[in-house]
Amino acid sequence: VTGDILNHIGKKRDHNFESYIVYNGINIKTPKGTPVRAVYEGKVLFTGSLEGYGNLIILGHGEKYHSLYGHLDEIITSVGKKVRGGQIIAKSGDSGSLVGESLYFELRQMGKPIEPTGWFRVAKK
């Protein structure tokens, strides 16, 4: 999706809730119903609802990397399917979101969250 990045990974103070929120990924502002594409080829490991993520897809990209797509309105794939990089896997929404209509996107390497924006240049190639 394209849109403004609403947060970066890390611990941030949330003035609305008078607390800190730890972001393991980013929220990208995008209208509900926007097609969500796989960042890279992989296998669908999870689809469903998860607290804090709303409707969520987790893709496995080999043994070391995973990508997570949250706050989805509609999931268009299913567990066990192989997807191509750039393939539409969902439509964005606001399920489980504290920031409204957006896509939550997270990358993990060896199970640990990593800063994802540098990978966008790789995905565009």
N, CA, C and O atoms as a Tinker XYZ file with bonds, in Angstrom:
   500  protein
     1  N      0.848000   -1.190000    0.000000    73     2
     2  CA     0.000000    0.000000    0.000000    64     1     3
     3  C      0.883000    1.238000    0.000000    63     2     4     5
     4  O      2.068000    1.170000    0.325000    81     3
     5  N      0.316000    2.326000   -0.354000    73     3     6
     6  CA     1.011000    3.601000   -0.217000    64     5     7
     7  C      0.258000    4.430000    0.813000    63     6     8     9
     8  O     -0.952000    4.288000    0.988000    81     7
     9  N      0.995000    5.290000    1.483000    73     7    10
    10  CA     0.381000    6.147000    2.483000    64     9    11
    11  C      1.411000    6.642000    3.460000    63    10    12    13
    12  O      2.558000    6.195000    3.449000    81    11
    13  N      1.008000    7.558000    4.301000    73    11    14
    14  CA     1.910000    8.101000    5.313000    64    13    15
    15  C      2.175000    7.061000    6.396000    63    14    16    17
    16  O      1.273000    6.331000    6.805000    81    15
    17  N      3.415000    7.002000    6.851000    73    15    18
    18  CA     3.778000    6.137000    7.961000    64    17    19
    19  C      3.425000    6.882000    9.245000    63    18    20    21
    20  O      3.913000    7.985000    9.491000    81    19
    21  N      2.573000    6.265000   10.058000    73    19    22
    22  CA     2.052000    6.917000   11.257000    64    21    23
    23  C      2.944000    6.731000   12.484000    63    22    24    25
    24  O      2.831000    7.487000   13.448000    81    23
    25  N      3.816000    5.744000   12.457000    73    23    26
    26  CA     4.716000    5.506000   13.593000    64    25    27
    27  C      5.914000    4.698000   13.113000    63    26    28    29
    28  O      5.879000    4.082000   12.048000    81    27
    29  N      6.945000    4.710000   13.895000    73    27    30
    30  CA     8.105000    3.860000   13.635000    64    29    31
    31  C      8.185000    2.836000   14.750000    63    30    32    33
    32  O      7.505000    2.975000   15.767000    81    31
    33  N      9.002000    1.814000   14.576000    73    31    34
    34  CA     9.074000    0.792000   15.617000    64    33    35
    35  C      9.752000    1.366000   16.858000    63    34    36    37
    36  O     10.558000    2.294000   16.786000    81    35
    37  N      9.401000    0.787000   17.977000    73    35    38
    38  CA     9.971000    1.221000   19.253000    64    37    39
    39  C      8.892000    1.644000   20.226000    63    38    40    41
    40  O      7.701000    1.573000   19.925000    81    39
    41  N      9.320000    2.081000   21.391000    73    39    42
    42  CA     8.428000    2.500000   22.474000    64    41    43
    43  C      8.080000    3.976000   22.291000    63    42    44    45
    44  O      8.960000    4.827000   22.165000    81    43
    45  N      6.788000    4.256000   22.281000    73    43    46
    46  CA     6.318000    5.636000   22.093000    64    45    47
    47  C      5.271000    5.970000   23.150000    63    46    48    49
    48  O      4.458000    5.128000   23.532000    81    47
    49  N      5.309000    7.205000   23.609000    73    47    50
    50  CA     4.295000    7.673000   24.561000    64    49    51
    51  C      3.021000    8.000000   23.798000    63    50    52    53
    52  O      3.055000    8.728000   22.805000    81    51
    53  N      1.911000    7.467000   24.257000    73    51    54
    54  CA     0.610000    7.735000   23.670000    64    53    55
    55  C     -0.146000    8.674000   24.605000    63    54    56    57
    56  O     -0.550000    8.280000   25.699000    81    55
    57  N     -0.333000    9.912000   24.169000    73    55    58
    58  CA    -0.981000   10.928000   25.003000    64    57    59
    59  C     -2.484000   10.669000   25.166000    63    58    60    61
    60  O     -3.072000   11.076000   26.168000    81    59
    61  N     -3.106000    9.999000   24.198000    73    59    62
    62  CA    -4.535000    9.690000   24.305000    64    61    63
    63  C     -4.808000    8.702000   25.437000    63    62    64    65
    64  O     -5.822000    8.799000   26.128000    81    63
    65  N     -3.890000    7.750000   25.617000    73    63    66
    66  CA    -4.090000    6.709000   26.621000    64    65    67
    67  C     -3.202000    6.900000   27.851000    63    66    68    69
    68  O     -3.233000    6.084000   28.772000    81    67
    69  N     -2.404000    7.986000   27.868000    73    67    70
    70  CA    -1.516000    8.286000   28.990000    64    69    71
    71  C     -0.668000    7.071000   29.393000    63    70    72    73
    72  O     -0.562000    6.719000   30.568000    81    71
    73  N     -0.079000    6.456000   28.386000    73    71    74
    74  CA     0.770000    5.293000   28.623000    64    73    75
    75  C      1.774000    5.174000   27.474000    63    74    76    77
    76  O      1.813000    6.012000   26.573000    81    75
    77  N      2.565000    4.137000   27.527000    73    75    78
    78  CA     3.509000    3.851000   26.450000    64    77    79
    79  C      3.005000    2.674000   25.638000    63    78    80    81
    80  O      2.427000    1.730000   26.176000    81    79
    81  N      3.228000    2.744000   24.353000    73    79    82
    82  CA     2.890000    1.659000   23.438000    64    81    83
    83  C      4.184000    1.212000   22.774000    63    82    84    85
    84  O      4.962000    2.043000   22.307000    81    83
    85  N      4.413000   -0.077000   22.732000    73    83    86
    86  CA     5.578000   -0.621000   22.037000    64    85    87
    87  C      5.115000   -1.074000   20.655000    63    86    88    89
    88  O      4.265000   -1.955000   20.525000    81    87
    89  N      5.687000   -0.461000   19.642000    73    87    90
    90  CA     5.372000   -0.819000   18.262000    64    89    91
    91  C      6.455000   -1.748000   17.734000    63    90    92    93
    92  O      7.628000   -1.381000   17.676000    81    91
    93  N      6.048000   -2.961000   17.348000    73    91    94
    94  CA     6.973000   -3.896000   16.705000    64    93    95
    95  C      6.958000   -3.738000   15.193000    63    94    96    97
    96  O      7.747000   -4.365000   14.487000    81    95
    97  N      6.061000   -2.902000   14.704000    73    95    98
    98  CA     5.939000   -2.647000   13.276000    64    97    99
    99  C      5.439000   -1.235000   13.055000    63    98   100   101
   100  O      5.446000   -0.409000   13.968000    81    99
   101  N      5.007000   -0.966000   11.834000    73    99   102
   102  CA     4.542000    0.373000   11.474000    64   101   103
   103  C      3.077000    0.331000   11.055000    63   102   104   105
   104  O      2.576000   -0.698000   10.601000    81   103
   105  N      2.410000    1.449000   11.211000    73   103   106
   106  CA     1.068000    1.650000   10.685000    64   105   107
   107  C      1.168000    2.595000    9.503000    63   106   108   109
   108  O      1.763000    3.669000    9.594000    81   107
   109  N      0.581000    2.182000    8.401000    73   107   110
   110  CA     0.578000    2.991000    7.182000    64   109   111
   111  C     -0.859000    3.441000    6.942000    63   110   112   113
   112  O     -1.756000    2.613000    6.787000    81   111
   113  N     -1.071000    4.741000    6.913000    73   111   114
   114  CA    -2.408000    5.303000    6.697000    64   113   115
   115  C     -2.849000    4.980000    5.276000    63   114   116   117
   116  O     -2.194000    5.371000    4.310000    81   115
   117  N     -3.948000    4.275000    5.158000    73   115   118
   118  CA    -4.484000    3.927000    3.841000    64   117   119
   119  C     -5.983000    3.678000    3.964000    63   118   120   121
   120  O     -6.431000    3.143000    4.978000    81   119
   121  N     -6.764000    4.051000    2.960000    73   119   122
   122  CA    -8.217000    3.887000    3.056000    64   121   123
   123  C     -8.633000    2.418000    3.150000    63   122   124   125
   124  O     -7.998000    1.537000    2.571000    81   123
   125  N     -9.704000    2.182000    3.888000    73   123   126
   126  CA   -10.283000    0.846000    4.004000    64   125   127
   127  C    -10.578000    0.300000    2.610000    63   126   128   129
   128  O    -11.108000    1.009000    1.754000    81   127
   129  N    -10.229000   -0.969000    2.393000    73   127   130
   130  CA   -10.482000   -1.611000    1.101000    64   129   131
   131  C     -9.325000   -1.543000    0.126000    63   130   132   133
   132  O     -9.421000   -2.069000   -0.982000    81   131
   133  N     -8.232000   -0.903000    0.519000    73   131   134
   134  CA    -7.050000   -0.824000   -0.352000    64   133   135
   135  C     -6.416000   -2.213000   -0.468000    63   134   136   137
   136  O     -6.231000   -2.883000    0.548000    81   135
   137  N     -6.075000   -2.665000   -1.691000    73   135   138
   138  CA    -5.420000   -3.967000   -1.834000    64   137   139
   139  C     -4.080000   -3.998000   -1.092000    63   138   140   141
   140  O     -3.276000   -3.072000   -1.197000    81   139
   141  N     -3.857000   -5.078000   -0.344000    73   139   142
   142  CA    -2.615000   -5.296000    0.396000    64   141   143
   143  C     -1.850000   -6.397000   -0.325000    63   142   144   145
   144  O     -2.390000   -7.473000   -0.581000    81   143
   145  N     -0.590000   -6.123000   -0.649000    73   143   146
   146  CA     0.226000   -7.069000   -1.413000    64   145   147
   147  C      1.336000   -7.653000   -0.547000    63   146   148   149
   148  O      1.878000   -6.985000    0.333000    81   147
   149  N      1.661000   -8.913000   -0.818000    73   147   150
   150  CA     2.774000   -9.566000   -0.118000    64   149   151
   151  C      4.066000   -8.840000   -0.453000    63   150   152   153
   152  O      4.324000   -8.541000   -1.619000    81   151
   153  N      4.873000   -8.554000    0.548000    73   151   154
   154  CA     6.116000   -7.828000    0.338000    64   153   155
   155  C      7.150000   -8.689000   -0.406000    63   154   156   157
   156  O      8.037000   -8.164000   -1.079000    81   155
   157  N      7.022000  -10.028000   -0.272000    73   155   158
   158  CA     7.967000  -10.950000   -0.894000    64   157   159
   159  C      7.278000  -12.310000   -0.986000    63   158   160   161
   160  O      6.305000  -12.560000   -0.274000    81   159
   161  N      7.764000  -13.170000   -1.841000    73   159   162
   162  CA     7.159000  -14.501000   -1.953000    64   161   163
   163  C      7.252000  -15.243000   -0.627000    63   162   164   165
   164  O      8.192000  -15.044000    0.142000    81   163
   165  N      6.279000  -16.091000   -0.371000    73   163   166
   166  CA     6.293000  -16.827000    0.882000    64   165   167
   167  C      5.118000  -17.758000    0.999000    63   166   168   169
   168  O      4.376000  -17.973000    0.040000    81   167
   169  N      4.953000  -18.316000    2.192000    73   167   170
   170  CA     3.869000  -19.240000    2.492000    64   169   171
   171  C      3.012000  -18.653000    3.604000    63   170   172   173
   172  O      3.530000  -18.115000    4.582000    81   171
   173  N      1.704000  -18.761000    3.447000    73   171   174
   174  CA     0.774000  -18.247000    4.447000    64   173   175
   175  C      0.792000  -19.188000    5.659000    63   174   176   177
   176  O      0.425000  -20.359000    5.557000    81   175
   177  N      1.225000  -18.653000    6.803000    73   175   178
   178  CA     1.328000  -19.445000    8.027000    64   177   179
   179  C      0.133000  -19.241000    8.956000    63   178   180   181
   180  O     -0.218000  -20.142000    9.719000    81   179
   181  N     -0.499000  -18.058000    8.897000    73   179   182
   182  CA    -1.614000  -17.748000    9.791000    64   181   183
   183  C     -2.541000  -16.759000    9.124000    63   182   184   185
   184  O     -2.093000  -15.815000    8.472000    81   183
   185  N     -3.838000  -16.976000    9.289000    73   183   186
   186  CA    -4.852000  -15.968000    8.966000    64   185   187
   187  C     -5.887000  -16.019000   10.074000    63   186   188   189
   188  O     -6.268000  -17.101000   10.521000    81   187
   189  N     -6.338000  -14.877000   10.513000    73   187   190
   190  CA    -7.364000  -14.843000   11.544000    64   189   191
   191  C     -7.261000  -13.582000   12.368000    63   190   192   193
   192  O     -6.525000  -12.655000   12.032000    81   191
   193  N     -7.999000  -13.564000   13.437000    73   191   194
   194  CA    -8.016000  -12.400000   14.316000    64   193   195
   195  C     -7.079000  -12.640000   15.497000    63   194   196   197
   196  O     -7.042000  -13.733000   16.062000    81   195
   197  N     -6.326000  -11.611000   15.858000    73   195   198
   198  CA    -5.411000  -11.686000   16.995000    64   197   199
   199  C     -5.472000  -10.352000   17.727000    63   198   200   201
   200  O     -5.362000   -9.292000   17.110000    81   199
   201  N     -5.648000  -10.408000   19.038000    73   199   202
   202  CA    -5.789000   -9.193000   19.832000    64   201   203
   203  C     -4.619000   -8.239000   19.581000    63   202   204   205
   204  O     -3.455000   -8.640000   19.609000    81   203
   205  N     -4.946000   -6.989000   19.340000    73   203   206
   206  CA    -3.944000   -5.961000   19.077000    64   205   207
   207  C     -3.597000   -5.817000   17.611000    63   206   208   209
   208  O     -3.074000   -4.785000   17.190000    81   207
   209  N     -3.886000   -6.853000   16.825000    73   207   210
   210  CA    -3.584000   -6.830000   15.391000    64   209   211
   211  C     -4.852000   -6.794000   14.551000    63   210   212   213
   212  O     -4.795000   -6.455000   13.369000    81   211
   213  N     -5.991000   -7.136000   15.136000    73   211   214
   214  CA    -7.212000   -7.276000   14.362000    64   213   215
   215  C     -7.094000   -8.476000   13.447000    63   214   216   217
   216  O     -6.483000   -9.481000   13.808000    81   215
   217  N     -7.677000   -8.375000   12.264000    73   215   218
   218  CA    -7.531000   -9.439000   11.269000    64   217   219
   219  C     -6.100000   -9.408000   10.749000    63   218   220   221
   220  O     -5.600000   -8.363000   10.334000    81   219
   221  N     -5.448000  -10.566000   10.774000    73   219   222
   222  CA    -4.000000  -10.639000   10.569000    64   221   223
   223  C     -3.629000  -11.765000    9.618000    63   222   224   225
   224  O     -4.255000  -12.825000    9.607000    81   223
   225  N     -2.593000  -11.512000    8.817000    73   223   226
   226  CA    -1.948000  -12.547000    7.994000    64   225   227
   227  C     -0.481000  -12.570000    8.386000    63   226   228   229
   228  O      0.148000  -11.522000    8.531000    81   227
   229  N      0.067000  -13.784000    8.556000    73   227   230
   230  CA     1.508000  -13.953000    8.752000    64   229   231
   231  C      2.034000  -14.796000    7.608000    63   230   232   233
   232  O      1.548000  -15.899000    7.356000    81   231
   233  N      3.038000  -14.262000    6.914000    73   231   234
   234  CA     3.708000  -14.992000    5.841000    64   233   235
   235  C      5.092000  -15.416000    6.299000    63   234   236   237
   236  O      5.787000  -14.651000    6.967000    81   235
   237  N      5.495000  -16.626000    5.947000    73   235   238
   238  CA     6.847000  -17.100000    6.189000    64   237   239
   239  C      7.657000  -16.965000    4.916000    63   238   240   241
   240  O      7.203000  -17.345000    3.837000    81   239
   241  N      8.850000  -16.423000    5.044000    73   239   242
   242  CA     9.748000  -16.223000    3.901000    64   241   243
   243  C     11.031000  -17.005000    4.175000    63   242   244   245
   244  O     12.071000  -16.410000    4.457000    81   243
   245  N     10.964000  -18.315000    4.096000    73   243   246
   246  CA    12.117000  -19.133000    4.436000    64   245   247
   247  C     12.197000  -19.316000    5.943000    63   246   248   249
   248  O     11.217000  -19.092000    6.652000    81   247
   249  N     13.353000  -19.720000    6.427000    73   247   250
   250  CA    13.504000  -20.041000    7.841000    64   249   251
   251  C     13.711000  -18.821000    8.737000    63   250   252   253
   252  O     13.475000  -18.904000    9.942000    81   251
   253  N     14.146000  -17.691000    8.177000    73   251   254
   254  CA    14.559000  -16.572000    9.017000    64   253   255
   255  C     13.601000  -15.390000    9.053000    63   254   256   257
   256  O     13.639000  -14.608000   10.003000    81   255
   257  N     12.746000  -15.237000    8.052000    73   255   258
   258  CA    11.944000  -14.011000    7.945000    64   257   259
   259  C     10.451000  -14.295000    7.933000    63   258   260   261
   260  O      9.994000  -15.297000    7.382000    81   259
   261  N      9.696000  -13.382000    8.557000    73   259   262
   262  CA     8.246000  -13.399000    8.541000    64   261   263
   263  C      7.755000  -11.971000    8.308000    63   262   264   265
   264  O      8.386000  -11.010000    8.746000    81   263
   265  N      6.638000  -11.843000    7.622000    73   263   266
   266  CA     5.981000  -10.543000    7.508000    64   265   267
   267  C      4.563000  -10.672000    8.041000    63   266   268   269
   268  O      3.897000  -11.687000    7.838000    81   267
   269  N      4.112000   -9.621000    8.728000    73   267   270
   270  CA     2.782000   -9.589000    9.343000    64   269   271
   271  C      2.011000   -8.410000    8.782000    63   270   272   273
   272  O      2.554000   -7.318000    8.618000    81   271
   273  N      0.734000   -8.642000    8.488000    73   271   274
   274  CA    -0.148000   -7.633000    7.907000    64   273   275
   275  C     -1.407000   -7.591000    8.771000    63   274   276   277
   276  O     -2.166000   -8.560000    8.803000    81   275
   277  N     -1.637000   -6.480000    9.470000    73   275   278
   278  CA    -2.743000   -6.406000   10.404000    64   277   279
   279  C     -3.721000   -5.293000   10.117000    63   278   280   281
   280  O     -3.512000   -4.487000    9.211000    81   279
   281  N     -4.802000   -5.249000   10.897000    73   279   282
   282  CA    -5.917000   -4.301000   10.796000    64   281   283
   283  C     -6.689000   -4.498000    9.489000    63   282   284   285
   284  O     -7.283000   -3.557000    8.962000    81   283
   285  N     -6.673000   -5.721000    8.978000    73   283   286
   286  CA    -7.271000   -6.001000    7.674000    64   285   287
   287  C     -8.797000   -6.016000    7.735000    63   286   288   289
   288  O     -9.392000   -6.399000    8.742000    81   287
   289  N     -9.409000   -5.592000    6.640000    73   287   290
   290  CA   -10.852000   -5.664000    6.501000    64   289   291
   291  C    -11.247000   -7.016000    5.912000    63   290   292   293
   292  O    -12.236000   -7.616000    6.332000    81   291
   293  N    -10.476000   -7.488000    4.946000    73   291   294
   294  CA   -10.791000   -8.743000    4.263000    64   293   295
   295  C     -9.493000   -9.504000    3.998000    63   294   296   297
   296  O     -8.508000   -8.932000    3.531000    81   295
   297  N     -9.508000  -10.791000    4.300000    73   295   298
   298  CA    -8.379000  -11.668000    4.022000    64   297   299
   299  C     -8.710000  -12.468000    2.768000    63   298   300   301
   300  O     -9.765000  -13.097000    2.691000    81   299
   301  N     -7.796000  -12.446000    1.770000    73   299   302
   302  CA    -8.068000  -13.044000    0.467000    64   301   303
   303  C     -7.236000  -14.308000    0.239000    63   302   304   305
   304  O     -7.247000  -14.838000   -0.872000    81   303
   305  N     -6.545000  -14.790000    1.205000    73   303   306
   306  CA    -5.721000  -15.986000    1.062000    64   305   307
   307  C     -6.036000  -16.932000    2.215000    63   306   308   309
   308  O     -6.870000  -16.626000    3.067000    81   307
   309  N     -5.374000  -18.068000    2.235000    73   307   310
   310  CA    -5.632000  -19.021000    3.318000    64   309   311
   311  C     -4.341000  -19.728000    3.718000    63   310   312   313
   312  O     -3.369000  -19.763000    2.964000    81   311
   313  N     -4.358000  -20.286000    4.915000    73   311   314
   314  CA    -3.187000  -20.959000    5.473000    64   313   315
   315  C     -2.731000  -22.079000    4.538000    63   314   316   317
   316  O     -3.539000  -22.853000    4.024000    81   315
   317  N     -1.421000  -22.142000    4.334000    73   315   318
   318  CA    -0.818000  -23.174000    3.497000    64   317   319
   319  C     -0.568000  -22.760000    2.062000    63   318   320   321
   320  O      0.199000  -23.415000    1.355000    81   319
   321  N     -1.200000  -21.687000    1.620000    73   319   322
   322  CA    -1.005000  -21.236000    0.237000    64   321   323
   323  C      0.346000  -20.569000    0.073000    63   322   324   325
   324  O      0.847000  -19.916000    0.989000    81   323
   325  N      0.931000  -20.741000   -1.104000    73   323   326
   326  CA     2.146000  -20.015000   -1.467000    64   325   327
   327  C      1.718000  -18.764000   -2.220000    63   326   328   329
   328  O      0.815000  -18.804000   -3.055000    81   327
   329  N      2.383000  -17.648000   -1.911000    73   327   330
   330  CA     2.062000  -16.384000   -2.569000    64   329   331
   331  C      3.315000  -15.810000   -3.210000    63   330   332   333
   332  O      4.432000  -16.059000   -2.758000    81   331
   333  N      3.113000  -15.045000   -4.259000    73   331   334
   334  CA     4.202000  -14.355000   -4.957000    64   333   335
   335  C      4.395000  -12.977000   -4.339000    63   334   336   337
   336  O      3.465000  -12.414000   -3.762000    81   335
   337  N      5.574000  -12.449000   -4.459000    73   335   338
   338  CA     5.792000  -11.064000   -4.069000    64   337   339
   339  C      4.923000  -10.169000   -4.918000    63   338   340   341
   340  O      4.906000  -10.303000   -6.141000    81   339
   341  N      4.198000   -9.257000   -4.290000    73   339   342
   342  CA     3.314000   -8.350000   -5.012000    64   341   343
   343  C      1.897000   -8.878000   -5.191000    63   342   344   345
   344  O      1.025000   -8.144000   -5.656000    81   343
   345  N      1.651000  -10.128000   -4.834000    73   343   346
   346  CA     0.314000  -10.709000   -4.955000    64   345   347
   347  C     -0.615000  -10.100000   -3.914000    63   346   348   349
   348  O     -0.216000   -9.904000   -2.766000    81   347
   349  N     -1.845000   -9.802000   -4.305000    73   347   350
   350  CA    -2.836000   -9.273000   -3.366000    64   349   351
   351  C     -3.258000  -10.399000   -2.426000    63   350   352   353
   352  O     -3.670000  -11.474000   -2.862000    81   351
   353  N     -3.146000  -10.125000   -1.116000    73   351   354
   354  CA    -3.486000  -11.122000   -0.103000    64   353   355
   355  C     -4.629000  -10.672000    0.813000    63   354   356   357
   356  O     -5.188000  -11.481000    1.554000    81   355
   357  N     -4.971000   -9.387000    0.760000    73   355   358
   358  CA    -5.986000   -8.853000    1.673000    64   357   359
   359  C     -6.421000   -7.473000    1.211000    63   358   360   361
   360  O     -5.921000   -6.927000    0.227000    81   359
   361  N     -7.378000   -6.929000    1.964000    73   359   362
   362  CA    -7.786000   -5.530000    1.802000    64   361   363
   363  C     -7.644000   -4.863000    3.165000    63   362   364   365
   364  O     -7.999000   -5.435000    4.196000    81   363
   365  N     -7.120000   -3.648000    3.146000    73   363   366
   366  CA    -6.873000   -2.924000    4.398000    64   365   367
   367  C     -8.174000   -2.531000    5.078000    63   366   368   369
   368  O     -9.239000   -2.484000    4.462000    81   367
   369  N     -8.050000   -2.248000    6.382000    73   367   370
   370  CA    -9.229000   -1.861000    7.145000    64   369   371
   371  C     -8.852000   -1.128000    8.411000    63   370   372   373
   372  O     -7.906000   -0.340000    8.430000    81   371
   373  N     -9.607000   -1.395000    9.481000    73   371   374
   374  CA    -9.305000   -0.772000   10.763000    64   373   375
   375  C     -9.569000   -1.728000   11.923000    63   374   376   377
   376  O     -9.727000   -1.285000   13.061000    81   375
   377  N     -9.617000   -3.041000   11.651000    73   375   378
   378  CA    -9.880000   -4.009000   12.717000    64   377   379
   379  C     -8.725000   -4.003000   13.726000    63   378   380   381
   380  O     -7.561000   -4.153000   13.354000    81   379
   381  N     -9.062000   -3.831000   14.989000    73   379   382
   382  CA    -8.053000   -3.825000   16.044000    64   381   383
   383  C     -7.152000   -2.615000   16.070000    63   382   384   385
   384  O     -6.166000   -2.604000   16.806000    81   383
   385  N     -7.454000   -1.602000   15.297000    73   383   386
   386  CA    -6.572000   -0.437000   15.158000    64   385   387
   387  C     -6.884000    0.654000   16.179000    63   386   388   389
   388  O     -8.044000    0.921000   16.490000    81   387
   389  N     -5.838000    1.270000   16.688000    73   387   390
   390  CA    -5.994000    2.448000   17.552000    64   389   391
   391  C     -5.888000    3.744000   16.747000    63   390   392   393
   392  O     -6.155000    4.825000   17.273000    81   391
   393  N     -5.499000    3.639000   15.471000    73   391   394
   394  CA    -5.245000    4.834000   14.657000    64   393   395
   395  C     -6.213000    4.980000   13.486000    63   394   396   397
   396  O     -6.033000    5.869000   12.654000    81   395
   397  N     -7.230000    4.131000   13.401000    73   395   398
   398  CA    -8.185000    4.217000   12.306000    64   397   399
   399  C     -7.741000    3.399000   11.109000    63   398   400   401
   400  O     -6.941000    2.472000   11.233000    81   399
   401  N     -8.272000    3.755000    9.950000    73   399   402
   402  CA    -7.987000    3.001000    8.725000    64   401   403
   403  C     -6.495000    3.032000    8.424000    63   402   404   405
   404  O     -5.902000    4.093000    8.233000    81   403
   405  N     -5.902000    1.833000    8.386000    73   403   406
   406  CA    -4.457000    1.733000    8.167000    64   405   407
   407  C     -4.091000    0.279000    7.929000    63   406   408   409
   408  O     -4.913000   -0.621000    8.105000    81   407
   409  N     -2.859000    0.063000    7.530000    73   407   410
   410  CA    -2.276000   -1.268000    7.450000    64   409   411
   411  C     -1.172000   -1.336000    8.490000    63   410   412   413
   412  O     -0.283000   -0.485000    8.517000    81   411
   413  N     -1.229000   -2.342000    9.338000    73   411   414
   414  CA    -0.118000   -2.604000   10.255000    64   413   415
   415  C      0.816000   -3.561000    9.536000    63   414   416   417
   416  O      0.384000   -4.604000    9.046000    81   415
   417  N      2.100000   -3.209000    9.468000    73   415   418
   418  CA     3.087000   -4.035000    8.771000    64   417   419
   419  C      4.289000   -4.249000    9.676000    63   418   420   421
   420  O      4.841000   -3.303000   10.239000    81   419
   421  N      4.680000   -5.500000    9.803000    73   419   422
   422  CA     5.794000   -5.861000   10.669000    64   421   423
   423  C      6.665000   -6.886000    9.958000    63   422   424   425
   424  O      6.158000   -7.793000    9.299000    81   423
   425  N      7.970000   -6.738000   10.093000    73   423   426
   426  CA     8.929000   -7.735000    9.610000    64   425   427
   427  C      9.669000   -8.311000   10.800000    63   426   428   429
   428  O     10.033000   -7.588000   11.727000    81   427
   429  N      9.890000   -9.613000   10.769000    73   427   430
   430  CA    10.658000  -10.279000   11.822000    64   429   431
   431  C     11.780000  -11.092000   11.195000    63   430   432   433
   432  O     11.604000  -11.762000   10.178000    81   431
   433  N     12.937000  -11.009000   11.835000    73   431   434
   434  CA    14.094000  -11.811000   11.451000    64   433   435
   435  C     14.455000  -12.669000   12.656000    63   434   436   437
   436  O     14.741000  -12.150000   13.735000    81   435
   437  N     14.439000  -13.975000   12.464000    73   435   438
   438  CA    14.722000  -14.913000   13.556000    64   437   439
   439  C     13.802000  -14.642000   14.754000    63   438   440   441
   440  O     14.218000  -14.774000   15.905000    81   439
   441  N     12.560000  -14.267000   14.475000    73   439   442
   442  CA    11.571000  -14.045000   15.518000    64   441   443
   443  C     11.584000  -12.674000   16.158000    63   442   444   445
   444  O     10.722000  -12.374000   16.984000    81   443
   445  N     12.548000  -11.824000   15.793000    73   443   446
   446  CA    12.649000  -10.498000   16.412000    64   445   447
   447  C     12.236000   -9.423000   15.407000    63   446   448   449
   448  O     12.621000   -9.480000   14.240000    81   447
   449  N     11.447000   -8.439000   15.867000    73   447   450
   450  CA    11.028000   -7.366000   14.967000    64   449   451
   451  C     12.233000   -6.576000   14.452000    63   450   452   453
   452  O     13.178000   -6.296000   15.191000    81   451
   453  N     12.172000   -6.224000   13.164000    73   451   454
   454  CA    13.212000   -5.385000   12.560000    64   453   455
   455  C     12.544000   -4.188000   11.893000    63   454   456   457
   456  O     11.370000   -4.247000   11.527000    81   455
   457  N     13.290000   -3.112000   11.739000    73   455   458
   458  CA    12.790000   -1.890000   11.108000    64   457   459
   459  C     12.517000   -2.202000    9.630000    63   458   460   461
   460  O     13.438000   -2.580000    8.905000    81   459
   461  N     11.265000   -2.051000    9.173000    73   459   462
   462  CA    10.907000   -2.531000    7.836000    64   461   463
   463  C     11.079000   -1.559000    6.677000    63   462   464   465
   464  O     11.112000   -1.997000    5.527000    81   463
   465  N     11.191000   -0.264000    6.930000    73   463   466
   466  CA    11.097000    0.684000    5.804000    64   465   467
   467  C     12.241000    0.543000    4.818000    63   466   468   469
   468  O     12.053000    0.835000    3.637000    81   467
   469  N     13.409000    0.112000    5.245000    73   467   470
   470  CA    14.524000   -0.092000    4.321000    64   469   471
   471  C     14.254000   -1.187000    3.314000    63   470   472   473
   472  O     14.850000   -1.208000    2.237000    81   471
   473  N     13.356000   -2.100000    3.658000    73   471   474
   474  CA    13.021000   -3.221000    2.755000    64   473   475
   475  C     12.079000   -2.787000    1.647000    63   474   476   477
   476  O     11.930000   -3.505000    0.658000    81   475
   477  N     11.440000   -1.633000    1.782000    73   475   478
   478  CA    10.508000   -1.202000    0.741000    64   477   479
   479  C     11.213000   -0.983000   -0.589000    63   478   480   481
   480  O     10.650000   -1.260000   -1.648000    81   479
   481  N     12.446000   -0.485000   -0.537000    73   479   482
   482  CA    13.203000   -0.288000   -1.784000    64   481   483
   483  C     13.477000   -1.623000   -2.452000    63   482   484   485
   484  O     13.441000   -1.715000   -3.680000    81   483
   485  N     13.750000   -2.660000   -1.672000    73   483   486
   486  CA    13.998000   -4.002000   -2.217000    64   485   487
   487  C     12.719000   -4.535000   -2.848000    63   486   488   489
   488  O     12.761000   -5.122000   -3.929000    81   487
   489  N     11.585000   -4.338000   -2.186000    73   487   490
   490  CA    10.305000   -4.853000   -2.665000    64   489   491
   491  C      9.893000   -4.193000   -3.979000    63   490   492   493
   492  O      9.202000   -4.819000   -4.783000    81   491
   493  N     10.297000   -2.950000   -4.216000    73   491   494
   494  CA     9.918000   -2.237000   -5.448000    64   493   495
   495  C     10.669000   -2.734000   -6.672000    63   494   496   497
   496  O     10.227000   -2.521000   -7.801000    81   495
   497  N     11.807000   -3.399000   -6.458000    73   495   498
   498  CA    12.629000   -3.854000   -7.588000    64   497   499
   499  C     12.052000   -5.054000   -8.272000    63   498   500
   500  O     12.630000   -5.551000   -9.239000    81   499
